[in-house]
Short mmCIF file of C-alpha atoms in Angstrom, two decimals:
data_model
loop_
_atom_site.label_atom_id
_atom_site.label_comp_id
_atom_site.label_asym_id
_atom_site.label_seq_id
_atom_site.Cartn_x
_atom_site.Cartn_y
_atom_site.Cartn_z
CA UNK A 23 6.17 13.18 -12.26
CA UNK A 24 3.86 10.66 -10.44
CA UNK A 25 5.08 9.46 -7.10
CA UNK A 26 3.66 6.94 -4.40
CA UNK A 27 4.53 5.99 -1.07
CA UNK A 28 3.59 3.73 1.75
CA UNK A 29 4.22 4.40 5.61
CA UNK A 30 5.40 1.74 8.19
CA UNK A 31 7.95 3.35 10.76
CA UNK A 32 7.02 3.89 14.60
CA UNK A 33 3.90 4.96 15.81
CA UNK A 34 5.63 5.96 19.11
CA UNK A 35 6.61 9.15 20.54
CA UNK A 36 6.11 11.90 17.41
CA UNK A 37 4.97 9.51 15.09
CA UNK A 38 1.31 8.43 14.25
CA UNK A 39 -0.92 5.80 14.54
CA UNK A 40 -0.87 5.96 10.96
CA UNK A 41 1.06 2.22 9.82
CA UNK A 42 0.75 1.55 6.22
CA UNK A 43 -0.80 4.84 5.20
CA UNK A 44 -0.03 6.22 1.92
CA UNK A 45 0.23 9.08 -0.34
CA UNK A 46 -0.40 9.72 -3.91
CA UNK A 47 1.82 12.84 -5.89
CA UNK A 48 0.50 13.94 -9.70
CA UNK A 49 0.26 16.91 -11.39
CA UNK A 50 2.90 18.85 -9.15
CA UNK A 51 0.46 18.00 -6.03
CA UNK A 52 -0.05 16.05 -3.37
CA UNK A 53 -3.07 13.80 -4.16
CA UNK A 54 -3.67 12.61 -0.64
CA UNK A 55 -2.55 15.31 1.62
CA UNK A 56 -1.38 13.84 4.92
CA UNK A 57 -3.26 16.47 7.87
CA UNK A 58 0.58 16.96 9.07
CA UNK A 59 1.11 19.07 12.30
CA UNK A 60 -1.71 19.39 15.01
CA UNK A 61 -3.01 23.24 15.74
CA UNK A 62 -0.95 22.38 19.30
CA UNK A 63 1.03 19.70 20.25
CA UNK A 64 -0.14 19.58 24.18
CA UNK A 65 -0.38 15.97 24.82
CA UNK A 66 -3.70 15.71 26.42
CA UNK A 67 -5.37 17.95 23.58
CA UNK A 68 -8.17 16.07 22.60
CA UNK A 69 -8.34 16.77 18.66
CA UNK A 70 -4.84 15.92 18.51
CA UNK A 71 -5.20 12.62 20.12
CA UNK A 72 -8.67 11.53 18.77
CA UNK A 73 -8.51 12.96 15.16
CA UNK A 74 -4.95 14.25 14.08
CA UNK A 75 -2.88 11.84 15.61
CA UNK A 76 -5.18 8.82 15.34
CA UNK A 77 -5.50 6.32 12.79
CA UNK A 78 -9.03 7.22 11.11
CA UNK A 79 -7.76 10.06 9.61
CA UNK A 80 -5.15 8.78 7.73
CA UNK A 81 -4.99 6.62 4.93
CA UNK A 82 -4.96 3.06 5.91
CA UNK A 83 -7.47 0.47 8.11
CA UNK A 84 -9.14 0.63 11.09
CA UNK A 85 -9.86 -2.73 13.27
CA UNK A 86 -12.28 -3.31 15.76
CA UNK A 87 -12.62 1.06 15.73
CA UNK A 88 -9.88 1.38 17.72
CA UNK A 89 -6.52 2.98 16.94
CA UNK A 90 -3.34 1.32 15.99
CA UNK A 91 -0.80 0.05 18.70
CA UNK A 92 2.21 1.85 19.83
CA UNK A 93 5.46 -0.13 18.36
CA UNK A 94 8.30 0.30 16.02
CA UNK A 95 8.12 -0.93 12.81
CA UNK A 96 6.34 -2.91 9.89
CA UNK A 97 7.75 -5.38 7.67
CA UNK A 98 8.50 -5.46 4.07
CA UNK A 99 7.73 -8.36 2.22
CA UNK A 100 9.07 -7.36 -1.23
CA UNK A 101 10.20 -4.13 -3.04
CA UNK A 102 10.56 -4.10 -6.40
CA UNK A 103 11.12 -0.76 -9.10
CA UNK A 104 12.09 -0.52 -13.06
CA UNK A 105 11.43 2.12 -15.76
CA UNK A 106 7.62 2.84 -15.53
CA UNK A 107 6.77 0.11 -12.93
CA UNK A 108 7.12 0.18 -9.16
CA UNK A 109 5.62 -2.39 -6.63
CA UNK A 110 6.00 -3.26 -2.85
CA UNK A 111 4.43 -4.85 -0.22
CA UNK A 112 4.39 -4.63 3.71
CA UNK A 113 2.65 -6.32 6.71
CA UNK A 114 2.12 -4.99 10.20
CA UNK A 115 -0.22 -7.33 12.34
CA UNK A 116 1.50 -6.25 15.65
CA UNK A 117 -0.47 -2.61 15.35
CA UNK A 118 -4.00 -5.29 16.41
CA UNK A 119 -2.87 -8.09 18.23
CA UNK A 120 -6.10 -9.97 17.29
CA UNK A 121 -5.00 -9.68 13.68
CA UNK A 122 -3.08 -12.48 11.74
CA UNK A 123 -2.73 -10.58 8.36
CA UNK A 124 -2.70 -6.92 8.24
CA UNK A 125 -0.46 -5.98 5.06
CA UNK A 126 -0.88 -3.69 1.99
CA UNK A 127 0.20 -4.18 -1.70
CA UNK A 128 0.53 -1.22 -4.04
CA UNK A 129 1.55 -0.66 -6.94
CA UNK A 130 2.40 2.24 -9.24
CA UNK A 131 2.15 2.05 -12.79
CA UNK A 132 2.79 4.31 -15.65
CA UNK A 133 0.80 4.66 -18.39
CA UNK A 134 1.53 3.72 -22.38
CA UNK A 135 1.60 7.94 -22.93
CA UNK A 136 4.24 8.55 -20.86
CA UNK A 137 2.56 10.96 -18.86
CA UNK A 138 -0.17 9.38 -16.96
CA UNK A 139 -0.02 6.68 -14.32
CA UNK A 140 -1.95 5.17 -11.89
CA UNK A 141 -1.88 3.10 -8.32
CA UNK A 142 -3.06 -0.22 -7.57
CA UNK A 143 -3.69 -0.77 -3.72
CA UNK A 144 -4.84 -4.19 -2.05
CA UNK A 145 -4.86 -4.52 1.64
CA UNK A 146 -5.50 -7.91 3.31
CA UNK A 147 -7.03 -7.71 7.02
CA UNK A 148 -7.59 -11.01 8.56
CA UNK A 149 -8.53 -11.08 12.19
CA UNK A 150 -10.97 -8.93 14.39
CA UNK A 151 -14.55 -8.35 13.69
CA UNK A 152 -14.98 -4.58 12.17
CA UNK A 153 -12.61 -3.42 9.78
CA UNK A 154 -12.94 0.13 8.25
CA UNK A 155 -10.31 1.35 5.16
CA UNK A 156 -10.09 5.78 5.75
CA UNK A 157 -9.45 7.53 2.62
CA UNK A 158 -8.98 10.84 0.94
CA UNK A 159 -8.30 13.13 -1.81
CA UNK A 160 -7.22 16.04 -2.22
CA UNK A 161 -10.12 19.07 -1.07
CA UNK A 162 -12.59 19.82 -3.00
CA UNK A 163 -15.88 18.76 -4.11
CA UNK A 164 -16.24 14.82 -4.03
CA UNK A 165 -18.46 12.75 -7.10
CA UNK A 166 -19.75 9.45 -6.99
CA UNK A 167 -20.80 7.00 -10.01
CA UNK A 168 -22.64 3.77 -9.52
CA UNK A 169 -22.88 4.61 -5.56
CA UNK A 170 -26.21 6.61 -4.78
CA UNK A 171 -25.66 8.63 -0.91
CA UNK A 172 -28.11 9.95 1.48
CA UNK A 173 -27.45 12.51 3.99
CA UNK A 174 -27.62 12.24 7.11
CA UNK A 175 -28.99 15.11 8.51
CA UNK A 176 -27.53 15.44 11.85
CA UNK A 177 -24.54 14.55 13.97
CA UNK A 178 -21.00 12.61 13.23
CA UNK A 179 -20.02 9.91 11.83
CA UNK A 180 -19.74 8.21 15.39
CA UNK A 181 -24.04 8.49 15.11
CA UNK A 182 -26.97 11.03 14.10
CA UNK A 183 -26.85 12.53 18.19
CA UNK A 184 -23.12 13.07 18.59
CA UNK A 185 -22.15 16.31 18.25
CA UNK A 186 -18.87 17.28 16.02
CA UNK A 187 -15.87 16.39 18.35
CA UNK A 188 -17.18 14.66 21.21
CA UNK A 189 -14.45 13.61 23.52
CA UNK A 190 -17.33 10.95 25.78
CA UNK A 191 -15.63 7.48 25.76
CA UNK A 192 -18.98 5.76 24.81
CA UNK A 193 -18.06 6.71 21.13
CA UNK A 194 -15.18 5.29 18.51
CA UNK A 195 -12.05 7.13 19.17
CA UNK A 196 -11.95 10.15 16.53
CA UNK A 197 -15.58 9.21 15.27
CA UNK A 198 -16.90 12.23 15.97
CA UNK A 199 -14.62 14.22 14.16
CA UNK A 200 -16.15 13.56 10.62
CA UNK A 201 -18.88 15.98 9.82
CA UNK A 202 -21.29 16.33 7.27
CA UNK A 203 -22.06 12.87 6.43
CA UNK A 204 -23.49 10.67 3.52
CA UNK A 205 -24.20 6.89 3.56
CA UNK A 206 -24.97 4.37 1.50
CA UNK A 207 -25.81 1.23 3.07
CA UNK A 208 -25.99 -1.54 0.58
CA UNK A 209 -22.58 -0.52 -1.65
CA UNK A 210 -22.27 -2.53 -5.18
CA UNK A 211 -19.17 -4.69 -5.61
CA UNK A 212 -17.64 -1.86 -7.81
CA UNK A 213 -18.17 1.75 -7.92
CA UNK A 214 -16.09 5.09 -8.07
CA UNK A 215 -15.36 8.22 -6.07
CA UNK A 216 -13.70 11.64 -7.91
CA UNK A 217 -12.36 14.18 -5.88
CA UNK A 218 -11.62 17.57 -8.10
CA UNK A 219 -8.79 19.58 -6.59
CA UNK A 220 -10.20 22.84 -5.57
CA UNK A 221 -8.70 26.21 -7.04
CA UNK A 222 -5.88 27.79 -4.31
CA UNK A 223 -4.65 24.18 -3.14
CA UNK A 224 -1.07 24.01 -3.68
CA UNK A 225 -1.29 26.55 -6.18
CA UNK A 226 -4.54 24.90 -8.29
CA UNK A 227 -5.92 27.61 -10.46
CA UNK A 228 -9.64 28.10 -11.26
CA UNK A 229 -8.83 26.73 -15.06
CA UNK A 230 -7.35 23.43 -13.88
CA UNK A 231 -9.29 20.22 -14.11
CA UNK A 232 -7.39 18.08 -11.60
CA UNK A 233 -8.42 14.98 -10.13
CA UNK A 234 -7.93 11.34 -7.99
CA UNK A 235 -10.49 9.01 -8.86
CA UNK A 236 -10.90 5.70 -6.68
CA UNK A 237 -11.94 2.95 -8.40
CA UNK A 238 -13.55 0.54 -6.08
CA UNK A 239 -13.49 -3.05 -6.26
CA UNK A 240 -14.46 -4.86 -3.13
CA UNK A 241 -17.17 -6.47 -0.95
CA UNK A 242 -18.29 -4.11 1.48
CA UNK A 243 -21.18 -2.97 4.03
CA UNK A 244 -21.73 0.45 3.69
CA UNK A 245 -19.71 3.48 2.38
CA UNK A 246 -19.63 7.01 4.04
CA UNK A 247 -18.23 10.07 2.90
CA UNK A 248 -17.36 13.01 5.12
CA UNK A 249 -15.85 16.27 6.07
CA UNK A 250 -12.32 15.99 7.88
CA UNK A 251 -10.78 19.20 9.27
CA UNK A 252 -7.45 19.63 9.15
CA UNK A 253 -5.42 22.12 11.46
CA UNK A 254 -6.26 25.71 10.78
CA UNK A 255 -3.97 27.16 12.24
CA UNK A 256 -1.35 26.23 9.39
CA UNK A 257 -1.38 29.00 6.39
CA UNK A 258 -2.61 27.49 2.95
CA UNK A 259 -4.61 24.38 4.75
CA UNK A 260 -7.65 23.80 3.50
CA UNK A 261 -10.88 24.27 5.36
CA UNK A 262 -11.65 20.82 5.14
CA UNK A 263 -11.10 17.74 3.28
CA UNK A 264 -13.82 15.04 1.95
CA UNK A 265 -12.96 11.49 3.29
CA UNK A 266 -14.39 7.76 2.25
CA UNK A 267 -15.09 5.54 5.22
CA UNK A 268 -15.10 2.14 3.72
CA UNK A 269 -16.83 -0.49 6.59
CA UNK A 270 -16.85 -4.39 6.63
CA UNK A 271 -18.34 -5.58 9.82
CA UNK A 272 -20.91 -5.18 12.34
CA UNK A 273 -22.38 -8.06 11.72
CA UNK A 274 -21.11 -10.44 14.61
CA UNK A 275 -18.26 -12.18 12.55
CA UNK A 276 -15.56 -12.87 15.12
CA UNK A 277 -12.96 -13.09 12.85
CA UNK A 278 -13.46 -11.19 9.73
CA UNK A 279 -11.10 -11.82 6.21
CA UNK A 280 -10.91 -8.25 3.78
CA UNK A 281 -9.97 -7.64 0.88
CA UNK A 282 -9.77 -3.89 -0.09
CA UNK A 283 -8.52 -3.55 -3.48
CA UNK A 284 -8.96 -0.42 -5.17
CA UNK A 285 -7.21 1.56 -8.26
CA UNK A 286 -6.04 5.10 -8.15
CA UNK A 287 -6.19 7.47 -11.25
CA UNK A 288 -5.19 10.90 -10.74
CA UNK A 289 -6.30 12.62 -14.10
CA UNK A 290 -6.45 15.97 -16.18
CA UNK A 291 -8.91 17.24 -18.43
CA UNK A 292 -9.47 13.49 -19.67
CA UNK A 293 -9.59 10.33 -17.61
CA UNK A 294 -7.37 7.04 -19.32
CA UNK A 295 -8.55 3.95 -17.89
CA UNK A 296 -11.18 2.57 -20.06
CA UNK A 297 -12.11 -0.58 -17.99
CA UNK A 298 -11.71 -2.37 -14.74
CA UNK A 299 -12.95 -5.72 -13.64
CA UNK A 300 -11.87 -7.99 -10.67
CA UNK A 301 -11.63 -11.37 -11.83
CA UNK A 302 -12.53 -14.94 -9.45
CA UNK A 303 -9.16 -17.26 -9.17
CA UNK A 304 -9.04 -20.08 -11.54
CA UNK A 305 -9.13 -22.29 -7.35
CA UNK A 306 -11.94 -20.92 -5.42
CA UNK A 307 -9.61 -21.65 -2.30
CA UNK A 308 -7.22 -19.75 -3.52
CA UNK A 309 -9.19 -16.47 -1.84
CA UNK A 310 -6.43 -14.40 -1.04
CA UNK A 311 -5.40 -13.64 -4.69
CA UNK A 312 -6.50 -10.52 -6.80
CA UNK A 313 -6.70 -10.36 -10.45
CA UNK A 314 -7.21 -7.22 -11.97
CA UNK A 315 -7.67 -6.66 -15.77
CA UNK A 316 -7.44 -2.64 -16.64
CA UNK A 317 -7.70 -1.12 -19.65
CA UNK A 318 -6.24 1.88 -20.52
CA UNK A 319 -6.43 4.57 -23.28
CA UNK A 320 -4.63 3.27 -26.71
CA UNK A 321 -6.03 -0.47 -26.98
CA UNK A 322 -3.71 -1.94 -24.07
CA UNK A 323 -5.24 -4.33 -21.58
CA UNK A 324 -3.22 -4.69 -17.52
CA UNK A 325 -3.44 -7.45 -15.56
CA UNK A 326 -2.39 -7.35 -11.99
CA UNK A 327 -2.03 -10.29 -9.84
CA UNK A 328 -1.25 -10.45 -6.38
CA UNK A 329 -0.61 -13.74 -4.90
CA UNK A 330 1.01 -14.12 -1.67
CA UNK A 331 1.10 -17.89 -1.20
CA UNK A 332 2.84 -18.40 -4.38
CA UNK A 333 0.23 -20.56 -5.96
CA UNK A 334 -0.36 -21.44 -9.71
CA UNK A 335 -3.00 -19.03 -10.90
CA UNK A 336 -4.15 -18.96 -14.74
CA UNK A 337 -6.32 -16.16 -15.64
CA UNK A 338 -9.44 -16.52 -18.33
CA UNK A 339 -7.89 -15.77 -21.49
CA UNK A 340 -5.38 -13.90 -19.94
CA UNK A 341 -1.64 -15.02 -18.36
CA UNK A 342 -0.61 -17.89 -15.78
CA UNK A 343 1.94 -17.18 -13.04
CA UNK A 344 3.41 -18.33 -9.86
CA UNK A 345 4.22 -15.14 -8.66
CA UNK A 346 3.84 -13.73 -5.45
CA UNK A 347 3.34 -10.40 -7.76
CA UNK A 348 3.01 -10.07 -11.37
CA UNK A 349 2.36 -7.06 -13.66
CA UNK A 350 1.33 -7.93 -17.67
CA UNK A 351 0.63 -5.42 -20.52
CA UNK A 352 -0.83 -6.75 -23.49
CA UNK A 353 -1.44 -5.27 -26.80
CA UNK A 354 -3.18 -6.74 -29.89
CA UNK A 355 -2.89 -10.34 -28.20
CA UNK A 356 1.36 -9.60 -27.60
CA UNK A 357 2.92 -9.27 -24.41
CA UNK A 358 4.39 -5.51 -24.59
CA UNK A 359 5.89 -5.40 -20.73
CA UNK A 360 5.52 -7.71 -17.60
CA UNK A 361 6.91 -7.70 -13.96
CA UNK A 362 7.41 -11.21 -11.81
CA UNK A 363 8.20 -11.07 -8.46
CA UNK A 364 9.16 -14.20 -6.64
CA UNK A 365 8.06 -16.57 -8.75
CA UNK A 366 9.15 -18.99 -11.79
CA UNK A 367 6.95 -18.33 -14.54
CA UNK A 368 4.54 -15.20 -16.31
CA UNK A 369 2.91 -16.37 -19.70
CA UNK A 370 0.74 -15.19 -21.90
CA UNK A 371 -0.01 -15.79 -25.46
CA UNK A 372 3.12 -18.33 -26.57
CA UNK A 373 5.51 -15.52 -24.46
CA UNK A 374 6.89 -16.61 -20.82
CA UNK A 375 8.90 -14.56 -18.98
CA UNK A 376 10.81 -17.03 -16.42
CA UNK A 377 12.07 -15.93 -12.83
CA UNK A 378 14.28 -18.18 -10.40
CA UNK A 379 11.56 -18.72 -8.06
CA UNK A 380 11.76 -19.16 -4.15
CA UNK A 381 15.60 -17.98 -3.01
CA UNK A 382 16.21 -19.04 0.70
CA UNK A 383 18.26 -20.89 2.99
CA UNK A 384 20.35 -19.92 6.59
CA UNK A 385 22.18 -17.12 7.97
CA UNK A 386 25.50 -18.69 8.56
CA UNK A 387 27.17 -15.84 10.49
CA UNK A 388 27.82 -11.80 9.64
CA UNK A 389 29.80 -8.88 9.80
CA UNK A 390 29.49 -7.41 13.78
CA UNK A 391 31.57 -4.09 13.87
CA UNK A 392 29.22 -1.59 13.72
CA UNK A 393 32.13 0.56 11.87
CA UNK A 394 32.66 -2.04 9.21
CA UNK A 395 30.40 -2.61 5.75
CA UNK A 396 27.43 -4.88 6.61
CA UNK A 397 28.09 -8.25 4.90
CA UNK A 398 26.43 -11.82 5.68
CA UNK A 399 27.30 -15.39 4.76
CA UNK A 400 24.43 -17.50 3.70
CA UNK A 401 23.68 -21.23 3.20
CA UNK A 402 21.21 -21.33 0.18
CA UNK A 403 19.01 -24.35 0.55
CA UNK A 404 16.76 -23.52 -2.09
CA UNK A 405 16.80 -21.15 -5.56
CA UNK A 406 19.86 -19.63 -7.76
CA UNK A 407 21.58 -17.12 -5.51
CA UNK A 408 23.82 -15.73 -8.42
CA UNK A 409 20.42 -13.77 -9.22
CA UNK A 410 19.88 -12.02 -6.25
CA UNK A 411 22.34 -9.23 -6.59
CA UNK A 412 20.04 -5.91 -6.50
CA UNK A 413 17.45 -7.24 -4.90
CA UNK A 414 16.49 -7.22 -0.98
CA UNK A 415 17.25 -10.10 1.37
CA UNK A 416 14.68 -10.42 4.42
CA UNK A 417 16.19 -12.28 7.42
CA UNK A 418 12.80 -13.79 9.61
CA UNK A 419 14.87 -12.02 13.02
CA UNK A 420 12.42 -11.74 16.27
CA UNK A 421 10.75 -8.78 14.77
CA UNK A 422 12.06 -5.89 17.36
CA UNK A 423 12.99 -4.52 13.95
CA UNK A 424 12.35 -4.86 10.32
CA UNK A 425 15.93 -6.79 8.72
CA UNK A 426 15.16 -6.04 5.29
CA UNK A 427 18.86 -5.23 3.60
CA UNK A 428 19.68 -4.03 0.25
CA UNK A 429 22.34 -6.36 -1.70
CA UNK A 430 25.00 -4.30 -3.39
CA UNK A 431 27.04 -7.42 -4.58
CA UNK A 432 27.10 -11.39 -3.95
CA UNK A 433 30.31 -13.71 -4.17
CA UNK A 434 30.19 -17.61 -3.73
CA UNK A 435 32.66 -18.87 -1.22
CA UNK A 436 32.72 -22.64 -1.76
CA UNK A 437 29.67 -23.72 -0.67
CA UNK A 438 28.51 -20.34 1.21
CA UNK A 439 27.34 -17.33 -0.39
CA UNK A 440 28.64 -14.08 0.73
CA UNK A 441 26.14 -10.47 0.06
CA UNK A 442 27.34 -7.38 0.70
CA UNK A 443 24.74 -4.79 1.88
CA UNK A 444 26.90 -1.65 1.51
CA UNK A 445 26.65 0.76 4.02
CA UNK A 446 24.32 -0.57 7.11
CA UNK A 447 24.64 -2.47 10.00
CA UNK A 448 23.36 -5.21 11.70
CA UNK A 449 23.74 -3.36 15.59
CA UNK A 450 20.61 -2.12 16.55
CA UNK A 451 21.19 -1.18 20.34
CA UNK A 452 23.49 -1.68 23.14
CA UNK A 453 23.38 -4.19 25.68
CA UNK A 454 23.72 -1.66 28.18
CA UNK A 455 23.46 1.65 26.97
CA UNK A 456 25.33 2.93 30.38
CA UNK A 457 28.02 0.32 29.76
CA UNK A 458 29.08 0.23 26.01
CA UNK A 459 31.60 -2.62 26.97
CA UNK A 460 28.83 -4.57 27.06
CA UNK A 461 28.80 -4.97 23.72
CA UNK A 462 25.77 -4.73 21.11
CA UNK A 463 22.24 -5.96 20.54
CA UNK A 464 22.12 -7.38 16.84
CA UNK A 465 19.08 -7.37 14.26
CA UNK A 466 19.88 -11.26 13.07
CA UNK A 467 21.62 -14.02 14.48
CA UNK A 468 22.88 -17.01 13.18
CA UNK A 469 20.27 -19.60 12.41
CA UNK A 470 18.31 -17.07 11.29
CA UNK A 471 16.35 -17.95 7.64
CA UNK A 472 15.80 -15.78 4.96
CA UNK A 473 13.93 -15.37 1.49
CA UNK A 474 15.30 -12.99 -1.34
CA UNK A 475 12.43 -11.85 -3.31
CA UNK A 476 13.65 -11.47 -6.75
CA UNK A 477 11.82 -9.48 -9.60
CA UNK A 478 12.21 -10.30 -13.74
CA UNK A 479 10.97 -8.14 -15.86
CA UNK A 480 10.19 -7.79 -19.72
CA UNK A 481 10.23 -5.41 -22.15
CA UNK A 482 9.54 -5.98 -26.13
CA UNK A 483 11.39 -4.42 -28.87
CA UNK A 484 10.71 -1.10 -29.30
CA UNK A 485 10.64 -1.80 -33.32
CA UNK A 486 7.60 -4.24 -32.52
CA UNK A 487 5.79 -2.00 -29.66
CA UNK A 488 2.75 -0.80 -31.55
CA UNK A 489 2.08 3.07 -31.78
CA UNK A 490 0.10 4.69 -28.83
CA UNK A 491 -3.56 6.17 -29.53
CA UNK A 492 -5.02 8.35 -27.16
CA UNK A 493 -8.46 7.52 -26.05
CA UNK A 494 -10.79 10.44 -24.87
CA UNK A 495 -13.48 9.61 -22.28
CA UNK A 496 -14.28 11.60 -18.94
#
């Protein structure tokens, strides 16, 4: 099985400063191995603070080279998962208050064989003038194509004179703990990095060829790679662990706009992408989309486009959508699969696949005994809301909490729509937690508007789906 997963609980207390990071499972392992549990857990331990704790050395972005706030929670901005197709996307500005975007959107998708899949990740930082994406694979020895590295012969990653974990405050937080570095200070706009899995990891043997290749397809300043240490005083941790430091910045821009868009393919014995290319928006304004066309093994051709504003994008010879997200396989000029998300239209070819578009209106009042099912009562100003059972309605609360709610079942009441979210709540406190007659602190409140972000998907005939070929290339 191939898994993926994205991170946005508390970085408070035991948690991390580690919003939005990720992981990557294949092959029976874990792809992207999280460092886990600090050697010890004394508070004012300086590895544990500066390195294991802190957000460079986990997977996700760095701004102004400074860890993430302390606060509760992210906030999804659609979820969406069918047979061989998973997507979802999340935003957490208020871990750098000088941010306006800060949000990642991933994808996971499997592969015409069955067997193989791989990841698309995009993640959008707006705001702040130095922005820095961590990454890493699994340990072991580290490749490069199309990215040529020099070593730097002495010192961290924090400079060529600072010795390995330097705790002086005249350094990045955690800089120092990255050994054993290459550079490369003038990166292409596309390149990749291969990380092999090394034989004893999670039960790797010598014979195995296992590994995560990052695909690379993004404007950037320089690229590092270098030597992480994770806590060794955990049996079967490895002795280290080759990250990517991925840098935009540096250059006096006082508010910076990223895009990090990469693709994930964890392989074995044979790779099965075949092609990648980022292609420009038919609007040049239109600079927060992504198009991706991937090939992969068997003739097929992917295009991924992520869209947040919703606009009308039509790609070269390839599909027009509307989507906020929108997943198309093509074969032999035929659309074999597609996934919209929040829009109204995916075509390609003389096929459409049509969604209902932009669902929102009010909250009109809810359920507020905490022992009773969590149901709400909605006035739908805009969009069919006979479609949204099964999808996820997002309430726009004051953001002390994520209100993202599953809907188990939706019943029109006249001219008020009723959604059952099975078994939640809307209490998310006490008033006084000394005096429960106080009553409760709710997640929503009436007045409150919401947006239901509802995927279509497509699927042809299996009697017209044409036969799979596997395509060899390493």
């Amino acid at each position: 099985g191939k898994g993926l997963w994205c991170y946005y609980g508390r970085t408070t207390g035991h948690g991390h400063a580690d919003r939005l990071n990720y992981g990557l499972y294949a092959f029976g392992i874990d792809m992207t191995p999280d460092l886990g549990y600090p050697e010890y857990a004394n508070a004012t331990w300086h590895p544990r603070l500066a390195w294991n704790d802190n957000t460079i050395s986990h997977n996700t972005v760095i701004v102004d080279k400074a860890p993430q706030r302390e606060n509760w929670t992210g906030y999804p901005r659609f979820y969406t998962s069918s047979p061989g197709f998973g997507a979802v996307e999340i935003e957490s500005r208020n871990v750098y208050t000088q941010t306006s975007e800060y949000a990642r959107t991933m994808a996971l998708i499997q592969a015409p064989d069955g067997t193989n899949a791989y990841a698309v990740d995009i993640f959008r930082v707006t705001g702040g003038a130095d922005h820095l994406l961590s990454f890493h694979g699994p340990p072991g020895v580290v490749s490069a194509n199309g990215l040529p590295l020099s070593t730097q012969l002495t010192g961290t990653y924090a400079g060529e004179n600072v010795a390995y974990g330097n705790s002086s405050s005249a350094y990045p937080l955690g800089y120092s703990y990255l050994k054993n570095v290459q550079w490369n200070r003038q990166p292409p706009l596309q390149f990749w990095l291969d990380w092999k899995a090394e034989a004893g990891y999670r039960g790797v043997k010598s014979t195995d060829n296992i590994h995560l290749r990052m695909h690379m397809l993004s404007q950037l300043d320089d690229v590092a790679l270098a030597d992480g240490v994770p806590a060794q005083n955990k049996p079967g941790n490895p002795e280290k662990i080759r990250y990517a430091l991925l840098h935009r910045g540096g250059k006096g821009a006082p508010s910076l706009d990223t895009q990090f868009v990469s693709v994930l393919e964890p392989w074995k014995d044979l790779t099965f992408l075949t092609s990648l290319a980022r292609i420009p928006a038919s609007d040049p304004e239109a600079t927060d989309v992504v198009v991706l066309r991937i090939g992969v093994s068997g003739g097929y051709m992917d295009y991924i486009i992520s869209n947040p504003q919703r606009r009308t994008v039509q790609v070269p010879n390839g599909p027009t959508t509307d989507g906020a997200f929108a997943w198309l396989r093509v074969k032999d000029g035929r659309m074999i699969k597609g996934s919209l998300t929040r829009g109204t239209v995916l075509s390609y070819n003389g096929r459409t696949l049509e969604g209902p578009g932009e669902i929102s209106g009010q909250l009109i009042g809810f359920t507020k005994d905490i022992k009773a099912p969590a149901a709400a009562w909605l006035q739908v100003t805009q969009g069919d809301a006979s479609q949204i059972e099964g999808s996820q309605i997002i309430f726009q609360n004051d953001r002390v909490r994520n209100a993202c709610y599953d809907i188990e079942k939706v019943e029109q009441a006249n001219t008020v729509w009723k959604v059952s979210c099975g078994p939640a709540s809307f209490v998310r406190g006490f008033v006084n937690s000394a005096d429960y007659s106080k009553g409760f602190v709710y997640n929503i409140t009436e007045g409150n508007t919401f947006y239901v972000p509802v995927t279509t998907t497509y699927t042809e005939p299996a009697a017209d789906v044409p036969e799979w070929q596997p395509y060899q290339v390493h």
